[in-house]
């Protein structure tokens, strides 16, 4: 799909030229020669460019001409009017079409009939309008009847035209016509349209004309040229209809590019049993299998196949019905696939046994099919490996990693509600409302679905065991979403219609009230939530990476791996993962990450049995007690680091010193107060009450008005240097141990939230001192780096200064976005929707980097940093490190690597390869 930047400003297509007179606006195709070709999609739209290309390849394409997107922009520039010069040009091209088709507009012996078809650069199936049989009127319909000796066909075509014209051009609701058609059928006692005879259809035509007169206040235009002009303008206008606009918003297609209009001689699939129409694919677009795929109808026109009025037949059957046309169709479509070197999605019509091609384009496909087709095309030597790398949308790979529902089972249940599709995958489990219950129930062998208003860091153990995470609030970068993706755990967040009652342990969803233990399912790819149980299993690729399945046994894994190996050959960017634990690091390595870009040490503090020690450290009111608690944490952290280093097999590991405000490690103030009140009511006294009181006191002390801008990051290290000391010691001791065991380790110690070089200098001194101590004690030397996160705008602006003290920079684009925009990433959900509706923001800036704003800081920070240190290592560890369009930007800026959650690593590898190939094409 199109990945173009949308700008909020350009609402209507606009042309850059103010004097369009000398310019060519219309391109002819016909009689084996076209003025355009496939490279001219900007101007001719996809449909027009491919009609031209097929014409040049001598395929049977009805002749016609394409009115370019330039004309569309001119139309909007002139206040929704086609300039006279373009209209003149159209008359000239119409003359050529009359010559090529040996028919003429309005002729009472051999009338030219045309279709008027929209077609933008990017295909927008069904979004805009098409008009067929244009040129028919009271005179030409009789001529058509005479030429074909088929009055039924002539009047059926005429009534279809009036209906489409009335609907598209005159904006009369379809029902007005359907109503009349139904009335005629009723009167004549027939069920199906094809049963209506000529007399009945003449009646329909008369009634349709009356509908036009009464609803549009004008007669149905008889003059073909009027019909053409009005239809052309209506197609231009349809560019701005609400559903086309919505489609462009979803797929990020720019508003200003406009549509082309194709005017093409009609061929008829509705002349009788030797005629028909159909659509198809050269391969199966769902599975990628190399099989001819499609549907057709005998004695039908255009939209009938997709309209669902009649049930179309599988395309294979065409072989028996019309063997000659079928054989020709196979030959042509095989040729088209070879020519375009990609799966083709085509439309055709057969008129009296003669085949005509009406459209071809690259077929849309699922992620699974994309990988199958790309690898097949290389095996068939149709494309080179680097072309295959360009053929698969990086994002599509995540579909291959998600657990799967049995599609038939899934369809059986109705949708109860919808949330944001935060992390793909199918999840089904028994509802639990707390992380502790999730763990407890899982121990009993149950599958659970963790349902929370929102998740918090100490829910992590529950999130880890749950089949899926479902929250009522929060956006695509909320805690649940970020952690869900990092774990590769299906997650749907911000399902606003969920009413969770944590006390009663119930959730209301889609009219049902579920108690704890009842089944809920959702699809993390679509955000759809259903009540009930649906069976799932991990995808094959995950099974291979986990070691549950042998790689040789999985065809799709081999292909996935092959594609990514090709990608690795062309990419410049290194790929790392954000991982806090050895098992995550292992998975990341399995997916191809060569390094950890962010190991968050605080996540280790939430591990089993650690929280009490951490709380003791926080509660300590003197350095001695704090050091005592830290000494208990030391061996635990050392163990963590040892495991992570080992899982990375000698690739670099960036470890961030403690970052979050300390209150995150303490219970909530309200909860403590409730507990104390309860204890008081029971008349309890003693040490446990005292402990709770101290906790409450400390929680109140630590309260901050703006914790995200408060006492966190480097500020903690500066006020409590003993924390930095303990963490440095744990890192270096683990590194020394592995070095002695003969394994390579490259620790990179990263200080977060630095805005002033002096902050970094302060902490670097602590790190270096302790590192030297440890290495002396251990009698071994380890190469380590000290660097910083660039996530405070001041850090980026003064990057030349900061670089003096830093061995590396890692852009923390989550905080950098938060601090640059002043949007709290935990609260953006409240207004993001409105911002997107009003086109103030095209995308969520926490999911896809704001290149215009935040990107400038990133670019400046990199440039200034390297002014001071030309070989400064630069990377990114924010969520953006796994976003394809952001990765393109990071490649351009010259980063050394991107780091993302383990399950995004394949996406990042592919996106980095595509960035490199695109860059190469530009050079
Ligand atoms: P969409 O983009 O919605 O598919 P098209 O412009 O492709 O719209 O038109 C829809 C259908 O109308 C085509 O698939 C084809 O069957 C029919 N059609 C369009 N132009 C012609 C034509 N010149 N002759 C016969 N059928 C046509
Ligand atoms: Mg079409
Ligand atoms: Mg940060």
Coordinates of C-alpha atoms and ligand atoms in Angstrom, one line a residue, residues 47 115 117 126 130 132 264-267 277 302-303 347 349 358-359, ligand 1:
X47 CA -5.9 1.9 -14.3
X115 CA -17.6 3.6 -20.1
X117 CA -14.1 5.0 -15.2
X126 CA -15.0 0.5 -5.0
X130 CA -17.9 4.0 -12.9
X132 CA -21.3 2.1 -18.2
X264 CA -13.3 3.6 -23.0
X265 CA -15.3 1.9 -25.8
X266 CA -17.9 -0.5 -24.3
X267 CA -17.8 -4.2 -24.9
X277 CA -17.6 -11.0 -17.4
X302 CA -19.4 -5.2 -15.1
X303 CA -20.4 -4.8 -11.5
X347 CA -10.9 -7.9 -15.0
X349 CA -15.3 -9.3 -20.4
X358 CA -10.4 -4.3 -19.0
X359 CA -8.0 -3.9 -16.2
Ligands
LIG1 P1 -13.6 -0.4 -10.2 O1 -12.4 0.4 -10.1 O2 -14.6 -0.1 -9.2 O3 -13.3 -1.8 -10.4 P2 -13.9 -0.1 -13.1 O4 -13.7 1.2 -13.7 O5 -12.9 -1.1 -13.2 O6 -14.4 0.2 -11.6 O7 -15.3 -0.7 -13.7 C1 -16.0 -1.7 -13.1 C2 -16.4 -2.8 -14.1 O8 -17.1 -2.2 -15.1 C3 -15.2 -3.4 -14.7 O9 -14.7 -4.5 -14.0 C4 -15.9 -3.9 -16.0 O10 -16.4 -5.2 -15.8 C5 -16.9 -2.9 -16.3 N1 -16.4 -2.0 -17.4 C6 -15.7 -0.9 -17.3 N2 -15.4 -0.4 -18.5 C7 -16.0 -1.3 -19.4 C8 -16.0 -1.3 -20.8 N3 -15.4 -0.3 -21.6 N4 -16.7 -2.3 -21.4 C9 -17.2 -3.3 -20.6 N5 -17.3 -3.3 -19.3 C10 -16.6 -2.3 -18.7

